[in-house]
């Protein structure tokens, strides 16, 4: 393992980190997600090669329907409507 002060990259699939931390790790958003300190996590849908940074809004959508695919579809549709 590394030294006690060493920071490892956040793990895809659930570990939350600030947007600035994801950016420092080389992750880029297709659309602006929020302020630098906003927490986000990397979602890798089962069977997909695409990756998505999701924020707390994603979790709000999932209160209606627990499916990641449903929440992702709603979020992507919302982005299309807003653009």
Coordinates of N, CA, C and O in Angstrom, one line a residue:
X1 N 0.8 -1.2 0.0 CA 0.0 0.0 0.0 C 0.9 1.2 0.0 O 2.1 1.1 0.1
X2 N 0.3 2.4 0.0 CA 1.0 3.7 -0.1 C 1.2 4.2 1.3 O 0.9 3.6 2.3
X3 N 1.8 5.4 1.4 CA 2.1 6.1 2.6 C 0.7 6.6 3.2 O -0.2 6.7 2.5
X4 N 0.8 6.9 4.5 CA -0.5 7.3 5.2 C -1.1 8.6 4.6 O -2.3 8.7 4.5
X5 N -0.2 9.5 4.0 CA -0.7 10.7 3.5 C -1.0 10.6 2.0 O -1.6 11.6 1.4
X6 N -0.8 9.5 1.4 CA -1.0 9.4 -0.1 C -2.5 9.3 -0.4 O -3.2 8.6 0.3
X7 N -2.9 10.0 -1.4 CA -4.3 10.0 -1.8 C -4.4 9.1 -3.0 O -3.7 9.3 -4.0
X8 N -5.2 8.1 -2.9 CA -5.4 7.3 -4.1 C -6.6 7.8 -4.9 O -7.5 8.5 -4.3
X9 N -6.7 7.5 -6.2 CA -7.9 8.0 -7.0 C -9.2 7.4 -6.4 O -9.2 6.3 -5.9
X10 N -10.3 8.1 -6.6 CA -11.6 7.6 -6.2 C -11.9 6.4 -7.0 O -11.5 6.3 -8.2
X11 N -12.6 5.4 -6.5 CA -13.0 4.2 -7.2 C -14.2 4.4 -8.0 O -15.2 4.9 -7.4
X12 N -14.3 4.0 -9.2 CA -15.5 4.0 -10.0 C -16.5 3.1 -9.4 O -16.2 2.2 -8.7
X13 N -17.8 3.5 -9.6 CA -18.9 2.6 -9.1 C -19.4 2.9 -7.8 O -20.2 2.1 -7.2
X14 N -19.2 4.1 -7.2 CA -19.8 4.4 -6.0 C -19.1 5.3 -5.1 O -19.7 6.0 -4.3
X15 N -17.8 5.4 -5.2 CA -17.0 6.3 -4.3 C -17.2 7.7 -4.7 O -17.0 8.1 -5.8
X16 N -17.6 8.6 -3.8 CA -17.9 10.0 -4.1 C -16.6 10.8 -3.8 O -15.8 10.5 -2.9
X17 N -16.4 11.8 -4.7 CA -15.3 12.7 -4.6 C -15.7 14.0 -5.2 O -16.7 14.1 -5.9
X18 N -15.0 15.1 -4.8 CA -15.4 16.4 -5.4 C -15.2 16.4 -6.9 O -14.4 15.7 -7.4
X19 N -15.9 17.3 -7.6 CA -15.7 17.4 -9.0 C -14.3 17.8 -9.3 O -13.7 17.3 -10.3
X20 N -13.7 18.7 -8.5 CA -12.3 19.1 -8.7 C -11.3 17.9 -8.6 O -10.4 17.7 -9.4
X21 N -11.6 16.9 -7.7 CA -10.8 15.7 -7.6 C -11.0 14.8 -8.8 O -10.0 14.3 -9.3
X22 N -12.2 14.6 -9.3 CA -12.4 13.8 -10.5 C -11.6 14.5 -11.7 O -11.0 13.8 -12.5
X23 N -11.7 15.8 -11.8 CA -11.0 16.5 -12.9 C -9.5 16.3 -12.8 O -8.8 16.1 -13.8
X24 N -9.0 16.4 -11.5 CA -7.6 16.1 -11.3 C -7.1 14.7 -11.7 O -6.0 14.5 -12.1
X25 N -8.1 13.8 -11.7 CA -7.8 12.4 -12.1 C -8.0 12.2 -13.6 O -7.8 11.1 -14.1
X26 N -8.4 13.3 -14.3 CA -8.5 13.2 -15.8 C -9.9 13.0 -16.3 O -10.1 12.8 -17.5
X27 N -10.9 13.0 -15.4 CA -12.3 12.8 -15.8 C -12.8 14.1 -16.2 O -12.6 15.1 -15.6
X28 N -13.5 14.1 -17.4 CA -14.0 15.4 -17.9 C -15.5 15.2 -18.1 O -16.0 14.2 -18.6
X29 N -16.3 16.3 -17.7 CA -17.7 16.3 -17.9 C -18.1 16.7 -19.3 O -17.5 17.6 -19.9
X30 N -19.2 16.1 -19.8 CA -19.7 16.6 -21.1 C -20.5 17.9 -20.9 O -20.6 18.7 -21.8
X31 N -21.1 18.0 -19.8 CA -21.8 19.3 -19.4 C -21.4 19.7 -18.0 O -20.9 18.9 -17.2
X32 N -21.5 21.0 -17.7 CA -21.1 21.4 -16.4 C -22.0 20.8 -15.3 O -23.3 20.9 -15.5
X33 N -21.4 20.3 -14.3 CA -22.2 19.6 -13.3 C -22.4 20.4 -12.0 O -23.3 20.1 -11.2
X34 N -21.6 21.4 -11.8 CA -21.7 22.2 -10.5 C -20.4 22.8 -10.1 O -19.4 22.7 -10.8
X35 N -20.4 23.3 -8.9 CA -19.2 23.9 -8.4 C -18.1 22.9 -8.1 O -18.4 21.7 -8.0
X36 N -16.9 23.4 -8.0 CA -15.7 22.5 -7.8 C -15.8 21.5 -6.6 O -15.4 20.4 -6.7
X37 N -16.5 22.0 -5.6 CA -16.6 21.1 -4.4 C -17.8 20.2 -4.3 O -18.0 19.5 -3.4
X38 N -18.6 20.3 -5.4 CA -19.8 19.4 -5.5 C -19.4 17.9 -5.5 O -18.5 17.6 -6.3
X39 N -20.0 17.1 -4.7 CA -19.6 15.7 -4.7 C -20.2 15.0 -5.9 O -21.3 15.3 -6.4
X40 N -19.5 14.1 -6.5 CA -19.9 13.3 -7.6 C -19.3 11.9 -7.6 O -18.3 11.7 -6.9
X41 N -20.0 11.0 -8.2 CA -19.4 9.6 -8.3 C -19.5 9.2 -9.7 O -20.3 9.6 -10.5
X42 N -18.6 8.2 -10.1 CA -18.5 7.7 -11.4 C -19.4 6.5 -11.5 O -19.2 5.5 -10.8
X43 N -20.4 6.6 -12.5 CA -21.3 5.5 -12.7 C -20.9 4.8 -14.0 O -20.7 5.4 -15.0
X44 N -20.7 3.5 -13.9 CA -20.4 2.6 -15.1 C -21.6 1.7 -15.2 O -21.6 0.6 -14.5
X45 N -22.6 2.0 -16.1 CA -23.7 1.1 -16.2 C -23.3 -0.3 -16.7 O -22.4 -0.5 -17.5
X46 N -23.9 -1.3 -16.1 CA -23.6 -2.7 -16.5 C -23.8 -2.9 -18.0 O -24.8 -2.5 -18.6
X47 N -22.8 -3.5 -18.6 CA -22.9 -3.8 -20.0 C -22.5 -2.6 -20.9 O -22.7 -2.7 -22.1
X48 N -22.1 -1.5 -20.3 CA -21.9 -0.3 -21.1 C -20.4 0.0 -21.1 O -19.7 -0.3 -20.2
X49 N -19.9 0.7 -22.2 CA -18.5 1.1 -22.2 C -18.4 2.6 -21.8 O -17.3 3.2 -21.6
X50 N -19.6 3.3 -21.7 CA -19.6 4.7 -21.3 C -19.6 4.8 -19.8 O -20.0 3.9 -19.0
X51 N -19.0 6.0 -19.3 CA -19.0 6.3 -17.9 C -19.6 7.6 -17.7 O -19.6 8.5 -18.6
X52 N -20.3 7.8 -16.6 CA -21.0 9.0 -16.3 C -20.7 9.5 -14.9 O -20.7 8.7 -13.9
X53 N -20.4 10.8 -14.8 CA -20.3 11.4 -13.4 C -21.7 11.8 -13.0 O -22.4 12.5 -13.8
X54 N -22.1 11.4 -11.9 CA -23.5 11.7 -11.4 C -23.3 12.4 -10.0 O -22.4 12.2 -9.2
X55 N -24.3 13.3 -9.8 CA -24.3 14.1 -8.6 C -25.6 13.7 -7.8 O -26.3 12.8 -8.1
X56 N -25.8 14.5 -6.8 CA -27.0 14.2 -5.9 C -28.3 14.3 -6.6 O -29.3 13.6 -6.2
X57 N -28.4 15.0 -7.8 CA -29.6 15.0 -8.5 C -30.0 13.6 -9.0 O -31.1 13.3 -9.1
X58 N -29.0 12.9 -9.4 CA -29.2 11.5 -9.8 C -29.9 10.7 -8.7 O -30.8 9.9 -9.0
X59 N -29.4 10.9 -7.5 CA -30.0 10.2 -6.4 C -31.5 10.6 -6.1 O -32.3 9.8 -5.7
X60 N -31.8 11.9 -6.4 CA -33.1 12.4 -6.2 C -34.0 11.7 -7.2 O -35.1 11.2 -6.9
X61 N -33.6 11.5 -8.5 CA -34.4 10.8 -9.5 C -34.6 9.4 -9.1 O -35.7 8.8 -9.2
X62 N -33.6 8.8 -8.4 CA -33.7 7.4 -8.0 C -34.7 7.2 -6.9 O -35.1 6.0 -6.6
X63 N -35.1 8.2 -6.2 CA -36.1 8.1 -5.2 C -37.5 7.7 -5.8 O -38.3 7.1 -5.1
X64 N -37.7 8.0 -7.0 CA -38.9 7.6 -7.8 C -38.8 6.2 -8.3 O -39.8 5.5 -8.3
X65 N -37.6 5.9 -8.9 CA -37.4 4.6 -9.5 C -36.0 4.2 -9.2 O -35.1 4.9 -9.7
X66 N -35.7 3.1 -8.5 CA -34.3 2.8 -8.1 C -33.4 2.3 -9.2 O -32.2 2.1 -9.0
X67 N -33.9 2.2 -10.5 CA -33.0 1.8 -11.6 C -32.0 2.9 -12.0 O -32.4 4.0 -12.3
X68 N -30.7 2.5 -12.1 CA -29.7 3.4 -12.6 C -30.0 3.8 -14.0 O -29.9 4.9 -14.4
X69 N -30.5 2.8 -14.8 CA -30.8 3.1 -16.2 C -32.0 4.1 -16.4 O -31.9 5.0 -17.2
X70 N -33.0 4.0 -15.5 CA -34.1 4.9 -15.5 C -33.6 6.3 -15.2 O -33.8 7.3 -15.9
X71 N -32.8 6.4 -14.1 CA -32.3 7.7 -13.6 C -31.4 8.4 -14.7 O -31.5 9.6 -14.9
X72 N -30.6 7.5 -15.3 CA -29.7 8.0 -16.3 C -30.5 8.6 -17.5 O -30.2 9.6 -18.1
X73 N -31.5 7.8 -17.9 CA -32.3 8.2 -19.1 C -33.0 9.6 -18.8 O -33.0 10.5 -19.6
X74 N -33.6 9.7 -17.6 CA -34.2 11.0 -17.2 C -33.2 12.1 -17.2 O -33.5 13.2 -17.7
X75 N -32.0 11.9 -16.6 CA -31.0 12.9 -16.5 C -30.6 13.4 -17.9 O -30.4 14.6 -18.2
X76 N -30.3 12.4 -18.8 CA -29.9 12.7 -20.2 C -31.0 13.4 -21.0 O -30.7 14.3 -21.7
X77 N -32.2 13.0 -20.8 CA -33.3 13.6 -21.4 C -33.4 15.1 -21.0 O -33.6 16.0 -21.8
X78 N -33.3 15.3 -19.7 CA -33.3 16.7 -19.1 C -32.2 17.5 -19.7 O -32.5 18.7 -20.0
X79 N -31.0 17.0 -19.9 CA -29.9 17.7 -20.5 C -30.3 18.1 -21.9 O -30.0 19.2 -22.4
X80 N -30.9 17.2 -22.7 CA -31.2 17.5 -24.1 C -32.3 18.6 -24.2 O -32.2 19.4 -25.0
X81 N -33.2 18.5 -23.3 CA -34.3 19.5 -23.3 C -33.7 20.9 -23.0 O -34.1 21.9 -23.6
X82 N -32.8 21.0 -22.0 CA -32.2 22.2 -21.6 C -31.2 22.8 -22.6 O -30.9 24.0 -22.6
X83 N -30.7 22.0 -23.5 CA -29.7 22.5 -24.5 C -30.3 22.9 -25.8 O -31.5 22.9 -26.1

